[in-house]
């Protein structure tokens, strides 16, 4: 697998505080990587390091295969766009003028692509309206538009849905998904609420107290949270035969127990098994919600 970013045993210490504690993180190319952790877990610190706003205390990372200590790391950073904490926008300027300003800052020779960026972030009809009159969602999208100047293929967004209303969250989700699918941009997006990312992230990294607790794909997370019926029987070979006949999806865990991923008519199943002389010892619904999985993994309340 190709990775845009890999960190190895990354540490960032402040006086009396280990903001990052041996963090290992791997962002696959083409992914939407949901970076999840409570407030104070270390998300912004990691983002600040990879953007070059701060130096790690120890450990290293590679960006597009280039080490952070490489003197050409700036070349890798030029392929990144980021919105860290609040978007840096000029409130007295229109969306278009804000973008033009960024073109100038990057020293780009023309405003080529500017209209496309305005369309991408849904601000093409804002005309002469100044950013100070924008909604929070529009400001966030303008921040992303500014980060898109220079055509990055890796976008880093620190809590982009923080404070947005439900409609704003939906628009942000659609924008990020579009950028990922249509423009092939890899996205790192942080949040402290898993549910907000669960509808579009393809990979996850769960961080707690500066440590990576787990990295997993969306499929693995769905599998871990999937509802099922856990059954204990005298013979799972017979169980498999009966479930195949009923065209139900299942997973045999041992000679005595299995998980069935479907709505099962319990009495029909028990009768069918009895016909083959297979006893049922127990049946139990299992599975977790995303939030309870997250709370169990990280330990503690989700929104602290
Ligand atoms: P939030 O969601 O609140 O932004 P976060 O996961 O982004 O949280 P960080 O901002 O990275 O967390 O902070 C991680 C830890 O490092 C916190 O305990 C924070 O207080 C501490 N910290 C961050 N910046 C500094 C600093 N400049 N000086 C001292 N401590 C800091």
XYZ file of C-alpha atoms and ligand atoms in Angstrom:
335
model
C 0.000 0.000 0.000
C 1.149 3.552 -0.752
C 1.156 5.976 2.160
C 1.060 9.766 2.046
C 2.107 10.117 5.678
C 3.805 7.704 8.093
C 4.972 8.618 11.557
C 7.271 6.531 13.731
C 7.476 6.889 17.514
C 6.680 10.581 17.240
C 7.015 12.585 20.462
C 6.127 16.164 21.229
C 6.683 17.293 24.801
C 5.755 20.597 26.322
C 6.722 21.527 29.860
C 5.038 18.895 32.026
C 2.936 17.562 29.148
C 3.476 14.780 26.620
C 1.173 15.932 23.826
C 2.397 13.109 21.538
C 3.773 9.957 23.070
C 5.392 7.560 20.570
C 2.673 8.123 17.990
C 2.633 5.845 14.944
C 0.259 6.783 12.181
C -0.167 5.622 8.581
C -2.352 7.484 6.081
C -2.995 5.473 2.914
C -2.963 7.304 -0.407
C -6.501 8.019 -1.608
C -8.086 7.640 1.825
C -10.277 9.883 3.947
C -8.501 9.300 7.239
C -10.650 10.091 10.274
C -8.390 11.108 13.149
C -10.458 10.636 16.285
C -9.732 11.521 19.878
C -11.082 13.461 22.834
C -10.205 17.124 23.335
C -6.569 17.338 24.328
C -5.693 13.905 22.871
C -3.015 15.411 20.604
C -4.734 15.764 17.222
C -3.870 19.415 16.610
C -0.301 18.835 17.802
C 0.191 16.100 15.178
C -1.314 18.335 12.510
C 0.904 21.256 13.493
C 3.985 19.021 13.264
C 3.249 17.676 9.806
C 2.450 21.176 8.546
C 5.895 22.258 9.737
C 4.487 24.740 12.274
C 6.363 22.937 15.071
C 9.226 20.465 15.366
C 8.881 17.038 17.033
C 10.794 16.491 20.296
C 11.892 13.096 18.907
C 10.784 10.456 16.420
C 10.202 11.079 12.748
C 7.685 11.086 9.944
C 7.734 10.772 6.200
C 5.558 12.822 3.893
C 5.311 11.422 0.361
C 8.248 9.204 1.317
C 10.447 12.170 2.360
C 11.722 12.308 5.938
C 10.915 15.382 8.001
C 14.652 15.928 8.453
C 15.234 15.957 4.677
C 16.130 19.481 3.580
C 13.709 19.095 0.678
C 10.714 18.370 2.943
C 9.279 21.721 1.759
C 8.660 20.114 -1.648
C 6.398 17.534 0.001
C 4.641 20.227 2.022
C 3.854 22.140 -1.145
C 1.630 19.213 -2.110
C -0.396 19.700 1.086
C -3.209 22.092 1.885
C -4.330 22.588 5.471
C -6.914 24.291 7.628
C -5.569 24.220 11.190
C -7.847 25.334 14.008
C -9.818 28.295 12.560
C -9.514 29.058 8.821
C -7.245 32.038 8.071
C -9.496 34.251 6.027
C -9.704 38.003 5.527
C -13.133 38.941 6.861
C -13.260 42.233 4.938
C -12.753 40.508 1.609
C -15.044 38.522 -0.682
C -14.515 34.800 -1.258
C -12.900 35.549 -4.639
C -10.510 38.145 -3.189
C -9.556 35.789 -0.373
C -8.586 33.170 -2.944
C -6.709 35.741 -5.062
C -4.739 36.726 -1.984
C -3.668 33.113 -1.492
C -2.586 32.860 -5.160
C -0.381 35.911 -4.527
C 1.033 34.494 -1.272
C 2.007 31.282 -3.089
C 3.523 33.350 -5.902
C 1.381 31.699 -8.567
C 1.661 33.376 -11.982
C -2.104 33.561 -12.693
C -5.493 33.006 -11.086
C -6.053 29.868 -13.161
C -8.450 27.453 -11.486
C -9.906 30.091 -9.140
C -13.465 29.794 -10.460
C -13.252 26.010 -10.243
C -12.254 26.241 -6.579
C -15.159 28.611 -5.844
C -17.524 26.113 -7.476
C -15.977 23.149 -5.666
C -16.561 24.733 -2.269
C -20.017 26.011 -3.231
C -19.200 29.741 -2.995
C -19.464 30.682 -6.668
C -22.626 32.753 -6.079
C -21.420 34.853 -3.142
C -20.447 37.812 -5.390
C -19.563 40.957 -3.458
C -20.566 39.572 -0.075
C -17.709 39.910 2.398
C -16.553 36.911 4.415
C -17.618 38.597 7.665
C -21.239 38.160 6.522
C -20.757 34.432 5.759
C -22.211 31.657 7.924
C -19.732 29.525 9.870
C -20.160 26.736 7.309
C -19.375 29.122 4.424
C -16.276 30.368 6.262
C -15.109 26.799 6.794
C -15.633 26.060 3.108
C -13.767 29.223 2.157
C -10.900 28.036 4.392
C -10.859 24.776 2.445
C -10.981 26.738 -0.838
C -7.888 28.678 0.253
C -6.167 25.400 1.168
C -6.966 24.102 -2.334
C -5.029 26.901 -4.044
C -1.890 25.380 -5.552
C -3.704 22.085 -6.326
C -2.631 20.002 -3.320
C -3.280 16.269 -3.355
C -3.284 15.962 0.450
C -5.701 18.039 2.487
C -5.462 18.325 6.271
C -8.564 19.555 8.096
C -8.549 20.111 11.854
C -12.087 19.673 13.240
C -13.828 21.131 10.153
C -17.333 20.344 11.409
C -16.821 21.826 14.866
C -19.731 24.146 15.664
C -21.561 23.567 12.386
C -25.318 23.021 12.315
C -26.658 19.725 10.854
C -27.022 21.228 7.353
C -23.466 22.602 7.539
C -22.207 19.164 8.593
C -23.915 17.530 5.603
C -22.413 20.103 3.197
C -18.950 19.634 4.685
C -19.254 15.860 4.409
C -20.301 16.133 0.762
C -17.486 18.549 -0.010
C -14.826 16.300 1.538
C -16.224 13.195 -0.177
C -16.282 15.023 -3.527
C -12.715 16.248 -3.175
C -11.635 12.724 -2.362
C -13.567 10.943 -5.104
C -13.520 13.456 -7.952
C -10.187 15.214 -7.370
C -8.362 12.186 -5.910
C -7.321 14.189 -2.869
C -6.253 12.249 0.228
C -7.841 13.853 3.300
C -6.835 13.810 6.958
C -9.800 15.025 8.994
C -9.823 15.250 12.771
C -12.818 15.197 15.091
C -13.748 14.265 18.621
C -17.080 12.800 17.480
C -16.844 9.494 15.618
C -20.424 9.679 14.304
C -19.553 12.835 12.358
C -16.858 11.017 10.395
C -18.457 7.596 10.234
C -20.487 8.363 7.127
C -17.539 9.143 4.889
C -14.151 8.184 6.361
C -12.449 5.207 4.703
C -9.832 4.745 7.448
C -9.567 5.650 11.105
C -6.880 6.401 13.633
C -7.983 6.508 17.276
C -5.680 8.644 19.422
C -5.694 8.930 23.207
C -3.204 10.773 25.425
C -0.818 11.218 22.506
C -0.781 7.507 21.607
C -2.310 5.733 18.625
C -4.735 3.291 20.198
C -5.807 1.677 16.927
C -5.797 2.218 13.185
C -8.385 0.461 11.097
C -10.284 0.612 7.832
C -13.984 1.522 7.646
C -14.712 -2.121 6.774
C -12.918 -3.280 9.910
C -14.831 -0.774 12.032
C -18.157 -1.838 10.521
C -17.263 -5.471 11.096
C -16.380 -4.736 14.738
C -19.693 -2.915 15.247
C -21.843 -5.271 13.235
C -24.918 -6.659 14.993
C -25.106 -10.440 15.064
C -26.606 -13.352 16.950
C -24.033 -15.386 18.801
C -25.083 -19.038 19.071
C -23.664 -21.929 21.046
C -24.570 -25.353 19.687
C -23.417 -28.956 20.056
C -22.051 -29.107 16.477
C -21.272 -26.118 14.250
C -20.854 -28.352 11.156
C -24.563 -29.110 11.352
C -25.266 -25.445 12.083
C -23.337 -24.415 8.946
C -25.296 -26.915 6.853
C -28.631 -25.622 8.168
C -27.661 -21.944 7.773
C -26.478 -22.578 4.200
C -29.912 -24.081 3.502
C -31.532 -20.925 4.919
C -29.130 -18.724 2.896
C -27.995 -16.826 5.986
C -24.602 -15.170 6.441
C -22.569 -16.499 9.359
C -19.094 -17.032 10.764
C -18.095 -20.256 12.547
C -15.893 -19.400 15.522
C -15.237 -22.931 16.885
C -16.782 -26.401 16.970
C -19.393 -25.051 19.376
C -20.069 -21.397 18.594
C -20.789 -19.087 15.691
C -22.060 -15.616 14.796
C -25.067 -15.207 12.491
C -25.332 -11.854 10.687
C -29.017 -11.712 9.888
C -32.488 -11.588 11.328
C -33.006 -15.175 12.347
C -36.299 -16.845 13.023
C -35.068 -18.427 16.239
C -37.687 -21.161 16.588
C -37.348 -22.182 12.921
C -33.590 -22.443 13.330
C -33.870 -24.436 16.577
C -36.361 -26.854 14.957
C -34.182 -27.329 11.873
C -31.142 -28.042 14.059
C -33.130 -30.494 16.220
C -34.003 -32.501 13.102
C -30.260 -33.183 12.657
C -29.788 -33.903 16.378
C -27.925 -30.617 17.045
C -28.631 -28.985 20.402
C -28.807 -25.211 20.963
C -27.234 -24.143 24.280
C -27.608 -20.361 23.951
C -28.447 -17.514 21.573
C -27.476 -13.933 22.310
C -27.614 -10.683 20.369
C -24.191 -9.056 20.083
C -22.746 -5.956 18.485
C -21.930 -2.407 19.415
C -22.866 1.037 18.259
C -20.048 3.127 16.797
C -20.065 5.381 19.838
C -19.896 2.563 22.363
C -17.067 0.976 20.373
C -15.244 4.308 20.508
C -15.865 4.808 24.211
C -14.679 1.256 24.979
C -11.568 1.765 22.883
C -10.608 5.178 24.196
C -12.139 4.783 27.662
C -14.199 7.631 29.035
C -16.809 10.004 27.755
C -16.887 10.795 24.058
C -17.327 14.531 24.263
C -15.157 15.613 27.143
P -8.681 19.706 20.781
O -9.719 18.827 20.161
O -9.115 20.302 22.068
O -8.059 20.673 19.856
P -6.368 18.023 20.485
O -6.596 16.545 20.407
O -6.178 18.738 19.208
O -7.541 18.676 21.283
P -3.876 19.205 21.283
O -4.340 20.607 21.048
O -2.942 18.618 20.317
O -5.137 18.230 21.462
O -3.243 19.158 22.755
C -2.626 17.991 23.297
C -2.096 18.315 24.679
O -0.974 19.191 24.567
C -3.108 18.995 25.577
O -2.947 18.502 26.891
C -2.707 20.455 25.494
O -3.047 21.118 26.695
C -1.200 20.360 25.326
N -0.635 21.499 24.554
C -0.926 21.800 23.263
N -0.215 22.890 22.868
C 0.540 23.282 23.947
C 1.486 24.334 24.171
N 1.798 25.211 23.207
N 2.051 24.401 25.396
C 1.765 23.528 26.368
N 0.881 22.504 26.210
C 0.279 22.374 25.014
